[in-house]
Tab-separated table of C-alpha atoms in Angstrom:
chain	number	residue	atom	x	y	z
A	1	MET	CA	11.567	-35.500	4.285
A	2	SER	CA	12.592	-38.396	1.989
A	3	HIS	CA	10.588	-41.538	1.837
A	4	ASN	CA	13.009	-43.362	3.898
A	5	ASP	CA	12.736	-40.832	6.636
A	6	GLN	CA	8.996	-41.032	6.670
A	7	PRO	CA	7.310	-42.154	9.804
A	8	ALA	CA	5.247	-45.094	9.819
A	9	VAL	CA	2.606	-43.710	12.021
A	10	ALA	CA	1.297	-40.420	12.974
A	11	VAL	CA	-0.230	-40.027	16.458
A	12	ILE	CA	-2.544	-36.820	17.006
A	13	THR	CA	-3.478	-35.367	20.457
A	14	PRO	CA	-5.677	-32.517	21.101
A	15	THR	CA	-5.055	-30.812	24.434
A	16	GLY	CA	-6.620	-27.894	26.120
A	17	LEU	CA	-3.235	-27.784	28.058
A	18	SER	CA	-4.720	-27.659	31.527
A	19	PRO	CA	-1.883	-27.684	34.364
A	20	SER	CA	-3.612	-30.548	35.886
A	21	ARG	CA	-3.050	-32.419	32.815
A	22	LEU	CA	0.312	-31.528	31.822
A	23	PRO	CA	1.995	-34.427	33.804
A	24	PHE	CA	-0.367	-36.833	31.735
A	25	LEU	CA	0.838	-35.485	28.764
A	26	VAL	CA	4.533	-36.023	29.623
A	27	GLU	CA	3.432	-39.576	30.461
A	28	LEU	CA	2.127	-40.246	27.104
A	29	TYR	CA	5.088	-38.705	25.252
A	30	ASP	CA	7.243	-41.269	27.418
A	31	SER	CA	5.073	-44.103	26.415
A	32	LEU	CA	5.632	-42.768	22.760
A	33	CYS	CA	8.949	-42.993	23.406
A	34	ALA	CA	8.770	-46.556	24.601
A	35	GLN	CA	7.385	-47.579	21.128
A	36	GLU	CA	8.862	-50.829	19.845
A	37	ASP	CA	9.240	-51.666	16.011
A	38	VAL	CA	7.609	-48.885	14.579
A	39	THR	CA	8.823	-45.011	13.727
A	40	TRP	CA	6.370	-42.285	14.591
A	41	GLU	CA	5.491	-38.559	14.597
A	42	TRP	CA	3.383	-36.752	17.265
A	43	ILE	CA	1.125	-33.872	16.169
A	44	VAL	CA	0.064	-32.057	19.361
A	45	ALA	CA	-2.915	-29.526	18.993
A	46	PRO	CA	-3.363	-27.148	21.611
A	47	ASN	CA	-6.584	-25.759	21.473
A	48	GLY	CA	-8.895	-23.189	23.576
A	49	PRO	CA	-8.100	-19.859	25.092
A	50	ASN	CA	-5.777	-21.104	27.766
A	51	ALA	CA	-3.870	-23.592	25.575
A	52	ASP	CA	-0.459	-21.878	25.824
A	53	PRO	CA	2.086	-23.738	23.601
A	54	GLY	CA	4.786	-22.364	25.925
A	55	LEU	CA	3.271	-24.502	28.684
A	56	ILE	CA	4.594	-27.800	26.961
A	57	PRO	CA	7.818	-29.205	28.412
A	58	ARG	CA	10.965	-28.458	26.565
A	59	ALA	CA	11.604	-32.314	26.495
A	60	ILE	CA	8.699	-32.580	24.261
A	61	THR	CA	8.892	-29.680	22.090
A	62	ARG	CA	12.624	-29.946	21.307
A	63	ASP	CA	12.046	-33.581	20.147
A	64	PRO	CA	12.104	-33.345	16.109
A	65	ARG	CA	9.424	-35.953	15.912
A	66	VAL	CA	6.992	-33.605	17.778
A	67	ARG	CA	5.201	-30.824	15.945
A	68	LEU	CA	2.730	-28.286	17.509
A	69	CYS	CA	-0.549	-27.355	15.912
A	70	ALA	CA	-1.781	-24.594	17.883
A	71	ARG	CA	-5.479	-23.833	17.359
A	72	PRO	CA	-6.847	-20.755	19.697
A	73	ASP	CA	-10.529	-21.703	19.181
A	74	PRO	CA	-11.732	-24.267	21.535
A	75	GLY	CA	-12.927	-27.824	20.712
A	76	PRO	CA	-11.314	-31.112	19.920
A	77	ALA	CA	-13.126	-31.736	16.589
A	78	PRO	CA	-11.467	-29.039	14.821
A	79	ALA	CA	-8.094	-29.578	16.359
A	80	ARG	CA	-8.195	-33.014	15.229
A	81	ASN	CA	-9.402	-32.175	11.754
A	82	THR	CA	-6.878	-29.436	11.251
A	83	ALA	CA	-4.097	-31.669	12.792
A	84	LEU	CA	-4.562	-34.172	9.981
A	85	ASN	CA	-3.437	-31.710	7.454
A	86	TYR	CA	0.058	-31.940	8.700
A	87	VAL	CA	0.390	-35.735	8.784
A	88	ARG	CA	3.367	-37.065	6.801
A	89	ALA	CA	2.632	-40.743	7.841
A	90	PRO	CA	0.661	-43.611	5.801
A	91	ARG	CA	-1.401	-44.259	8.888
A	92	CYS	CA	-2.706	-42.488	11.859
A	93	ALA	CA	-3.946	-42.727	15.391
A	94	PHE	CA	-5.612	-40.660	18.080
A	95	ALA	CA	-4.525	-40.309	21.590
A	96	ASP	CA	-5.795	-38.037	24.209
A	97	ASP	CA	-3.732	-36.185	26.485
A	98	ASP	CA	-4.327	-38.028	29.650
A	99	ASP	CA	-3.892	-41.510	28.239
A	100	ARG	CA	-1.102	-43.816	27.215
A	101	ILE	CA	-0.031	-46.215	24.605
A	102	PRO	CA	1.592	-49.592	25.560
A	103	PRO	CA	4.997	-50.411	24.085
A	104	ARG	CA	3.637	-52.679	21.119
A	105	GLY	CA	0.137	-50.743	20.763
A	106	LEU	CA	1.193	-48.813	17.375
A	107	ALA	CA	3.382	-51.534	15.921
A	108	VAL	CA	0.926	-54.321	16.293
A	109	ARG	CA	-1.694	-52.563	14.569
A	110	ASN	CA	0.675	-51.161	11.799
A	111	GLU	CA	2.379	-54.507	11.271
A	112	ARG	CA	-1.185	-56.187	10.711
A	113	ALA	CA	-2.074	-53.230	8.479
A	114	LEU	CA	0.930	-53.847	6.249
A	115	ALA	CA	0.319	-57.612	6.048
A	116	THR	CA	-3.166	-57.488	5.039
A	117	GLY	CA	-3.670	-54.152	3.159
A	118	LEU	CA	-6.389	-53.306	5.329
A	119	ARG	CA	-7.222	-49.298	5.656
A	120	TRP	CA	-8.157	-49.797	9.371
A	121	VAL	CA	-6.644	-52.254	12.211
A	122	ALA	CA	-8.085	-51.851	15.965
A	123	GLY	CA	-7.087	-53.496	19.102
A	124	TRP	CA	-8.863	-53.701	22.597
A	125	SER	CA	-8.735	-50.683	24.878
A	126	ALA	CA	-8.008	-51.060	28.882
A	127	ASP	CA	-9.206	-48.666	31.522
A	128	TRP	CA	-5.725	-47.910	33.510
A	129	ASP	CA	-5.874	-46.796	37.104
A	130	PRO	CA	-2.462	-45.692	37.912
A	131	GLU	CA	-3.471	-45.169	41.702
A	132	ALA	CA	-4.632	-48.691	42.115
A	133	GLY	CA	-2.117	-50.252	39.451
A	134	SER	CA	-4.836	-52.079	37.696
A	135	LEU	CA	-5.596	-52.430	34.077
A	136	SER	CA	-9.343	-53.513	33.066
A	137	THR	CA	-9.831	-54.405	29.285
A	138	TRP	CA	-13.130	-53.205	27.698
A	139	MET	CA	-14.604	-56.117	25.692
A	140	CYS	CA	-16.169	-54.021	23.108
A	141	PRO	CA	-19.483	-55.321	21.353
A	142	THR	CA	-17.485	-55.631	18.107
A	143	PRO	CA	-15.868	-59.162	17.779
A	144	VAL	CA	-12.421	-60.051	17.267
A	145	GLY	CA	-11.758	-60.442	13.534
A	146	ARG	CA	-12.149	-59.147	10.154
A	147	HIS	CA	-15.252	-56.712	9.327
A	148	ALA	CA	-16.632	-55.799	5.977
A	149	ALA	CA	-17.184	-52.322	5.564
A	150	GLY	CA	-20.368	-51.037	7.202
A	151	ASP	CA	-20.681	-54.277	9.326
A	152	VAL	CA	-19.243	-52.796	12.687
A	153	TRP	CA	-22.486	-50.728	12.815
A	154	THR	CA	-24.737	-53.866	13.158
A	155	HIS	CA	-22.869	-54.478	16.420
A	156	TRP	CA	-24.533	-51.088	17.836
A	157	PRO	CA	-28.173	-51.743	18.129
A	158	ASP	CA	-29.366	-48.772	20.294
A	159	PRO	CA	-27.554	-45.503	20.324
A	160	GLN	CA	-29.561	-44.368	23.295
A	161	ALA	CA	-28.344	-47.372	25.195
A	162	SER	CA	-24.564	-47.354	24.554
A	163	LYS	CA	-21.645	-45.708	22.780
A	164	PRO	CA	-20.495	-47.012	19.696
A	165	PRO	CA	-19.253	-50.717	19.875
A	166	LEU	CA	-15.682	-49.582	18.945
A	167	GLY	CA	-13.514	-46.773	20.341
A	168	HIS	CA	-11.962	-44.121	18.636
A	169	CYS	CA	-8.395	-44.384	20.165
A	170	MET	CA	-8.421	-48.012	19.396
A	171	LEU	CA	-8.068	-47.306	15.561
A	172	LEU	CA	-5.128	-47.235	13.457
A	173	THR	CA	-6.187	-45.743	9.885
A	174	ASP	CA	-5.034	-45.228	6.661
A	175	THR	CA	-4.481	-41.474	6.598
A	176	ARG	CA	-6.258	-41.028	3.441
A	177	LEU	CA	-9.259	-42.612	4.818
A	178	ALA	CA	-9.014	-40.584	8.185
A	179	GLN	CA	-8.802	-37.297	6.207
A	180	ALA	CA	-11.857	-38.433	3.919
A	181	VAL	CA	-14.168	-39.123	7.116
A	182	GLY	CA	-12.985	-36.486	9.834
A	183	HIS	CA	-14.620	-35.513	12.836
A	184	GLY	CA	-17.230	-33.038	11.981
A	185	GLY	CA	-17.964	-30.131	13.863
A	186	LEU	CA	-19.755	-31.706	17.119
A	187	HIS	CA	-18.937	-30.060	20.370
A	188	LYS	CA	-18.890	-33.651	21.980
A	189	GLY	CA	-19.103	-37.106	20.454
A	190	GLU	CA	-17.124	-36.087	17.573
A	191	ASP	CA	-15.228	-39.340	17.809
A	192	TYR	CA	-18.337	-41.379	17.593
A	193	SER	CA	-18.955	-39.851	14.078
A	194	TYR	CA	-15.371	-40.480	13.201
A	195	VAL	CA	-15.440	-44.286	14.079
A	196	MET	CA	-18.696	-44.765	12.261
A	197	GLY	CA	-17.222	-43.221	9.176
A	198	VAL	CA	-14.032	-44.866	9.159
A	199	VAL	CA	-15.451	-48.453	9.713
A	200	ALA	CA	-18.360	-47.695	7.142
A	201	ARG	CA	-15.975	-46.686	4.310
A	202	SER	CA	-13.537	-49.808	4.425
A	203	ALA	CA	-13.006	-53.225	5.595
A	204	GLY	CA	-10.706	-53.742	8.711
A	205	GLU	CA	-9.916	-55.883	11.791
A	206	LEU	CA	-10.191	-55.755	15.427
A	207	LEU	CA	-7.196	-57.578	17.148
A	208	PRO	CA	-7.343	-59.381	20.374
A	209	GLU	CA	-4.470	-57.291	21.848
A	210	VAL	CA	-4.509	-54.227	24.161
A	211	VAL	CA	-3.211	-51.434	22.302
A	212	TYR	CA	-4.692	-48.301	24.325
A	213	HIS	CA	-4.453	-47.468	28.245
A	214	ARG	CA	-7.517	-44.979	28.997
A	215	ARG	CA	-6.472	-43.352	32.450
A	216	VAL	CA	-9.204	-43.516	35.216
A	217	HIS	CA	-9.047	-40.439	37.115
A	218	PRO	CA	-11.369	-37.644	38.551
A	219	GLY	CA	-10.727	-34.963	35.888
A	220	GLN	CA	-11.809	-37.075	33.070
A	221	TRP	CA	-14.400	-35.114	31.078
A	222	THR	CA	-16.697	-38.032	30.413
A	223	ALA	CA	-17.021	-38.864	34.146
A	224	GLU	CA	-18.200	-35.528	34.819
A	225	ASP	CA	-21.989	-35.390	36.068
A	226	ASP	CA	-23.116	-33.339	33.317
A	227	TYR	CA	-21.351	-35.176	30.382
A	228	ARG	CA	-24.325	-37.377	29.545
A	229	ASN	CA	-26.672	-34.540	28.357
A	230	GLN	CA	-28.796	-34.320	25.338
A	231	ALA	CA	-25.766	-32.896	23.199
A	232	GLU	CA	-24.071	-36.161	24.030
A	233	PHE	CA	-27.130	-38.459	23.032
A	234	ASP	CA	-27.703	-36.140	19.793
A	235	ALA	CA	-23.929	-37.011	19.103
A	236	ARG	CA	-24.638	-40.824	19.537
A	237	THR	CA	-27.778	-40.673	17.236
A	238	HIS	CA	-25.868	-38.578	14.818
A	239	ALA	CA	-22.958	-41.210	14.451
A	240	TRP	CA	-25.530	-44.081	14.368
A	241	LEU	CA	-27.585	-42.464	11.581
A	242	LYS	CA	-24.544	-41.770	9.708
A	243	GLY	CA	-23.269	-45.579	10.009
A	244	ARG	CA	-26.444	-46.764	8.822
A	245	ALA	CA	-26.731	-44.458	6.088
A	246	GLU	CA	-23.185	-45.267	4.698
A	247	ARG	CA	-24.053	-49.028	4.946
A	248	GLU	CA	-27.363	-48.287	2.932
A	249	LEU	CA	-25.354	-46.228	0.345
A	250	GLN	CA	-22.755	-48.878	-0.145
A	251	THR	CA	-25.551	-51.559	-0.723
A	252	GLU	CA	-27.147	-49.490	-3.108
A	253	SER	CA	-23.771	-48.744	-4.931
A	254	ALA	CA	-23.059	-52.606	-5.055
A	255	TRP	CA	-26.713	-53.120	-6.755
A	256	GLN	CA	-25.791	-50.393	-9.276
A	257	ARG	CA	-22.784	-51.989	-10.276
A	258	VAL	CA	-24.409	-55.308	-10.776
A	259	ALA	CA	-27.229	-53.976	-12.678
């Protein structure tokens, strides 16, 4: 691939290819095809014992912008991490297989990243209920505007009371930064760790625009009664401690440079 053919943005989607969610995956693909003012590649990472790539509709697999990164072992964390091996674009984002991206969702973040040189740019996420036809924007605890490396963590005072103050799929990240941080190997909450790593390593900006639609539906894993268990709370604490440690280490490095 020549430099001129290189896509601007990569989107990574891990998926268990549950039959009930295949129509959602098609809707996500349709939302990518509707993206304005940006070129993209989509890396779909089927993972788990029932994630047969042959289930993916031909309308998706025959698109040259789409690549499959099949992983037989279960878990979104390893699927996301190994999918990063195949990213050609200079910036990347993550999207879940039941969600969608509004038409300017990629471009608005990419354009801001190009204009500022920032290594991460985020926008708001909105809960999308297709049955009710409603969108409800999540006004996250992180304020709109620029944030120095490590500062987003300060908007998360108690990991037991809430999830991180910025969502995983809200981010568009320099690919090198995404590869440097990764998702660890957590069974759940690996996205918390990723967010805290990205915003700790580099300055970035939150835009006052919705860039992601999170589908509201009964099959959502995070809506299950047993999702909020000890493993999920431990993942929160892990991410919170990671953010604090990154911030403290950066402060210490700054003192050493001055000395």
